[in-house]
mmCIF file of C-alpha atoms in Angstrom:
data_model
loop_
_atom_site.group_PDB
_atom_site.id
_atom_site.type_symbol
_atom_site.label_atom_id
_atom_site.label_comp_id
_atom_site.label_asym_id
_atom_site.label_seq_id
_atom_site.Cartn_x
_atom_site.Cartn_y
_atom_site.Cartn_z
ATOM 1 C CA MET A 1 -6.015 51.126 -107.346
ATOM 2 C CA THR A 2 -5.894 54.811 -106.718
ATOM 3 C CA THR A 3 -4.723 57.567 -109.083
ATOM 4 C CA ARG A 4 -1.585 57.911 -107.038
ATOM 5 C CA GLY A 5 -0.888 54.161 -107.430
ATOM 6 C CA VAL A 6 -1.308 54.488 -111.186
ATOM 7 C CA GLU A 7 1.052 57.460 -111.286
ATOM 8 C CA TRP A 8 3.743 55.589 -109.214
ATOM 9 C CA LEU A 9 3.533 52.465 -111.283
ATOM 10 C CA SER A 10 3.430 54.273 -114.638
ATOM 11 C CA ALA A 11 6.505 56.293 -113.589
ATOM 12 C CA ALA A 12 8.440 53.058 -113.875
ATOM 13 C CA ALA A 13 7.505 52.627 -117.522
ATOM 14 C CA ASP A 14 9.979 53.557 -120.290
ATOM 15 C CA ASP A 15 7.212 55.878 -121.557
ATOM 16 C CA PRO A 16 4.971 56.858 -118.508
ATOM 17 C CA ALA A 17 2.537 58.730 -120.709
ATOM 18 C CA ALA A 18 2.014 55.817 -123.010
ATOM 19 C CA CYS A 19 1.450 53.535 -119.980
ATOM 20 C CA ARG A 20 -1.215 55.914 -118.542
ATOM 21 C CA ALA A 21 -2.871 56.191 -121.932
ATOM 22 C CA THR A 22 -2.987 52.391 -122.245
ATOM 23 C CA TRP A 23 -4.648 52.147 -118.833
ATOM 24 C CA ALA A 24 -7.080 54.998 -119.690
ATOM 25 C CA ASP A 25 -8.168 53.117 -122.740
ATOM 26 C CA ASP A 26 -8.286 49.761 -120.986
ATOM 27 C CA PRO A 27 -7.875 49.707 -117.176
ATOM 28 C CA ARG A 28 -7.546 45.832 -117.387
ATOM 29 C CA ALA A 29 -4.533 45.943 -119.753
ATOM 30 C CA PRO A 30 -1.339 44.420 -118.375
ATOM 31 C CA TYR A 31 1.815 46.398 -118.844
ATOM 32 C CA ALA A 32 5.493 45.615 -118.731
ATOM 33 C CA LEU A 33 7.471 47.801 -116.359
ATOM 34 C CA ALA A 34 11.163 48.109 -115.730
ATOM 35 C CA ALA A 35 12.269 46.759 -112.321
ATOM 36 C CA GLY A 36 15.104 48.371 -110.419
ATOM 37 C CA ARG A 37 14.169 51.984 -110.991
ATOM 38 C CA PHE A 38 11.417 52.442 -108.448
ATOM 39 C CA PHE A 39 10.995 48.942 -107.205
ATOM 40 C CA ASP A 40 12.418 45.437 -107.272
ATOM 41 C CA VAL A 41 10.227 42.325 -107.234
ATOM 42 C CA VAL A 42 10.787 38.925 -105.666
ATOM 43 C CA THR A 43 8.717 36.199 -107.407
ATOM 44 C CA VAL A 44 8.029 32.747 -106.030
ATOM 45 C CA GLU A 45 5.805 29.832 -107.070
ATOM 46 C CA GLN A 46 2.167 30.484 -106.404
ATOM 47 C CA ARG A 47 1.631 28.082 -103.433
ATOM 48 C CA VAL A 48 4.459 29.517 -101.389
ATOM 49 C CA GLY A 49 3.567 33.093 -102.488
ATOM 50 C CA MET A 50 -0.056 32.755 -101.349
ATOM 51 C CA GLU A 51 0.985 31.380 -98.042
ATOM 52 C CA THR A 52 3.601 34.097 -97.611
ATOM 53 C CA PHE A 53 1.049 36.793 -98.584
ATOM 54 C CA ASP A 54 -1.434 35.299 -95.957
ATOM 55 C CA GLN A 55 1.176 35.235 -93.297
ATOM 56 C CA LEU A 56 2.367 38.831 -93.936
ATOM 57 C CA LEU A 57 -1.182 40.064 -93.924
ATOM 58 C CA HIS A 58 -2.425 38.242 -90.884
ATOM 59 C CA ARG A 59 0.646 38.999 -88.807
ATOM 60 C CA GLY A 60 0.559 42.731 -89.658
ATOM 61 C CA LEU A 61 4.137 42.714 -91.124
ATOM 62 C CA PRO A 62 5.195 45.437 -93.497
ATOM 63 C CA PHE A 63 4.977 44.574 -97.225
ATOM 64 C CA GLY A 64 4.113 46.475 -100.426
ATOM 65 C CA PRO A 65 2.206 45.621 -103.535
ATOM 66 C CA VAL A 66 1.765 41.965 -104.535
ATOM 67 C CA VAL A 67 0.876 40.657 -107.932
ATOM 68 C CA LEU A 68 -0.314 37.289 -109.014
ATOM 69 C CA ASP A 69 0.249 35.677 -112.582
ATOM 70 C CA HIS A 70 -2.323 32.951 -112.896
ATOM 71 C CA LYS A 71 -0.799 31.365 -115.993
ATOM 72 C CA ALA A 72 2.838 31.148 -114.748
ATOM 73 C CA ARG A 73 1.579 30.384 -111.225
ATOM 74 C CA ARG A 74 3.809 32.917 -109.594
ATOM 75 C CA VAL A 75 3.370 35.650 -107.018
ATOM 76 C CA GLY A 76 5.522 38.760 -107.073
ATOM 77 C CA PHE A 77 6.276 40.869 -103.968
ATOM 78 C CA PHE A 78 7.372 44.497 -104.586
ATOM 79 C CA LEU A 79 10.237 45.785 -102.602
ATOM 80 C CA GLY A 80 12.071 49.113 -102.635
ATOM 81 C CA SER A 81 14.682 49.327 -105.386
ATOM 82 C CA ARG A 82 18.183 48.237 -104.188
ATOM 83 C CA SER A 83 16.734 45.905 -101.547
ATOM 84 C CA GLU A 84 18.446 42.788 -102.815
ATOM 85 C CA GLY A 85 21.434 42.874 -100.334
ATOM 86 C CA THR A 86 19.141 43.218 -97.364
ATOM 87 C CA PHE A 87 16.765 40.577 -98.579
ATOM 88 C CA SER A 88 19.578 38.099 -99.336
ATOM 89 C CA HIS A 89 21.253 38.764 -96.088
ATOM 90 C CA HIS A 90 18.122 37.990 -94.069
ATOM 91 C CA LEU A 91 17.263 35.001 -96.170
ATOM 92 C CA ALA A 92 20.634 33.563 -95.456
ATOM 93 C CA ARG A 93 20.244 34.203 -91.684
ATOM 94 C CA GLU A 94 17.142 31.959 -91.477
ATOM 95 C CA ALA A 95 17.548 28.372 -90.316
ATOM 96 C CA GLY A 96 15.517 26.804 -93.076
ATOM 97 C CA ALA A 97 16.197 26.494 -96.765
ATOM 98 C CA PRO A 98 14.754 29.232 -98.895
ATOM 99 C CA PRO A 99 12.263 28.413 -101.628
ATOM 100 C CA GLN A 100 13.263 28.955 -105.193
ATOM 101 C CA TYR A 101 12.800 32.601 -106.102
ATOM 102 C CA ARG A 102 13.705 35.147 -108.758
ATOM 103 C CA TYR A 103 14.836 38.581 -107.762
ATOM 104 C CA LEU A 104 13.981 41.145 -110.487
ATOM 105 C CA THR A 105 16.002 44.343 -110.379
ATOM 106 C CA GLN A 106 17.844 46.601 -112.784
ATOM 107 C CA GLY A 107 17.643 45.132 -116.346
ATOM 108 C CA SER A 108 14.527 42.969 -115.536
ATOM 109 C CA VAL A 109 10.972 43.576 -116.488
ATOM 110 C CA VAL A 110 7.812 42.678 -114.647
ATOM 111 C CA VAL A 111 4.301 42.575 -116.135
ATOM 112 C CA VAL A 112 1.627 44.110 -113.906
ATOM 113 C CA PRO A 113 -2.141 44.122 -114.092
ATOM 114 C CA GLY A 114 -3.877 47.286 -115.123
ATOM 115 C CA PRO A 115 -5.488 49.326 -112.347
ATOM 116 C CA MET A 116 -8.763 47.422 -112.574
ATOM 117 C CA PRO A 117 -8.304 43.791 -113.438
ATOM 118 C CA MET A 118 -11.202 41.525 -113.393
ATOM 119 C CA THR A 119 -11.627 37.965 -111.990
ATOM 120 C CA GLY A 120 -10.283 35.617 -114.579
ATOM 121 C CA ASP A 121 -7.634 37.968 -115.903
ATOM 122 C CA ARG A 122 -4.135 36.453 -116.091
ATOM 123 C CA TYR A 123 -2.639 39.124 -113.867
ATOM 124 C CA GLN A 124 -4.289 40.107 -110.604
ATOM 125 C CA TRP A 125 -3.369 42.441 -107.731
ATOM 126 C CA LEU A 126 -3.366 40.713 -104.396
ATOM 127 C CA ARG A 127 -2.450 44.118 -102.949
ATOM 128 C CA ALA A 128 -2.514 46.920 -105.432
ATOM 129 C CA PRO A 129 -0.441 50.002 -104.891
ATOM 130 C CA THR A 130 -2.393 52.960 -103.584
ATOM 131 C CA ARG A 131 0.456 55.449 -103.612
ATOM 132 C CA ARG A 132 4.251 55.426 -103.857
ATOM 133 C CA PRO A 133 5.153 53.050 -101.017
ATOM 134 C CA VAL A 134 6.923 54.600 -98.123
ATOM 135 C CA ALA A 135 10.422 53.227 -97.721
ATOM 136 C CA ASN A 136 10.569 50.661 -95.028
ATOM 137 C CA PRO A 137 13.740 48.763 -94.300
ATOM 138 C CA LEU A 138 11.700 46.032 -92.583
ATOM 139 C CA ARG A 139 9.873 44.948 -95.829
ATOM 140 C CA PRO A 140 12.749 42.799 -97.150
ATOM 141 C CA VAL A 141 13.362 41.368 -93.705
ATOM 142 C CA ALA A 142 9.670 40.439 -93.160
ATOM 143 C CA LEU A 143 9.477 38.892 -96.730
ATOM 144 C CA ALA A 144 12.665 36.816 -96.254
ATOM 145 C CA THR A 145 11.450 35.512 -92.940
ATOM 146 C CA MET A 146 7.934 34.621 -94.032
ATOM 147 C CA LEU A 147 9.092 33.056 -97.365
ATOM 148 C CA ILE A 148 11.156 30.554 -95.406
ATOM 149 C CA ALA A 149 8.473 29.989 -92.712
ATOM 150 C CA SER A 150 5.808 29.534 -95.430
ATOM 151 C CA ALA A 151 7.931 27.054 -97.422
ATOM 152 C CA GLU A 152 8.692 25.059 -94.284
ATOM 153 C CA LEU A 153 5.051 24.993 -93.285
ATOM 154 C CA LEU A 154 3.999 23.767 -96.756
ATOM 155 C CA ALA A 155 6.673 21.082 -96.705
ATOM 156 C CA ARG A 156 5.483 19.817 -93.378
ATOM 157 C CA VAL A 157 1.890 19.833 -94.612
ATOM 158 C CA ASP A 158 3.004 17.858 -97.675
ATOM 159 C CA SER A 159 4.846 15.265 -95.489
ATOM 160 C CA TYR A 160 1.728 14.746 -93.397
ATOM 161 C CA SER A 161 -0.337 14.341 -96.561
ATOM 162 C CA GLU A 162 2.029 11.495 -97.670
ATOM 163 C CA ARG A 163 1.971 9.901 -94.221
ATOM 164 C CA TYR A 164 -1.783 10.258 -93.770
ATOM 165 C CA PRO A 165 -3.418 10.225 -97.185
ATOM 166 C CA SER A 166 -6.928 10.226 -95.644
ATOM 167 C CA ALA A 167 -8.762 11.108 -92.443
ATOM 168 C CA ALA A 168 -9.097 7.390 -91.587
ATOM 169 C CA ALA A 169 -5.319 6.851 -91.949
ATOM 170 C CA PHE A 170 -4.726 9.832 -89.707
ATOM 171 C CA ALA A 171 -7.165 8.589 -86.912
ATOM 172 C CA LEU A 172 -6.274 4.899 -87.059
ATOM 173 C CA PRO A 173 -2.980 5.073 -85.052
ATOM 174 C CA GLY A 174 -4.821 6.779 -82.209
ATOM 175 C CA PHE A 175 -7.485 4.051 -82.095
ATOM 176 C CA GLU A 176 -5.204 1.121 -82.066
ATOM 177 C CA GLY A 177 -4.965 -0.622 -78.820
ATOM 178 C CA THR A 178 -8.054 1.107 -77.400
ATOM 179 C CA ALA A 179 -11.160 -0.800 -76.302
ATOM 180 C CA THR A 180 -13.992 -0.578 -78.720
ATOM 181 C CA ASP A 181 -16.534 -2.746 -76.875
ATOM 182 C CA ALA A 182 -19.628 -0.605 -76.557
ATOM 183 C CA GLY A 183 -21.406 -3.376 -74.565
#
């Protein structure tokens, strides 16, 4: 994380100087920040969150910082503050059912990793802030769309796993009724 990323995040703290001092003493230290002032956060269960993160990244869609809480098994996507209406609107427009999520805004708190978390820390940045994110009205749209697409993809994968619990079970229907005489 860059110095400008630290400044932007710490500005959301009730006491920005105390937040920066904590991170100066221990750059791995997690810190609780108020949501709704500079950012909102959408959290989902880890499996859907990791798939969504991957889809956003590989498709080149706009998205901001992303945090992972290993213990709670949740992924948090940072949006601009006051994005809830746009996010909810686009989530409702999608054909599929949205995954369960929590929308953190005014009155909520999110715990973020320090600027330099290490492997094995409870909180990790999947995508750390490098500066104050530029306002982009497409971020909540992209997140809503990819959350539903990712949840549907994972549900489909799960249904195939139940239907075909092994490679042999997957291949067997294709081999039935074919000649196997190698003579």
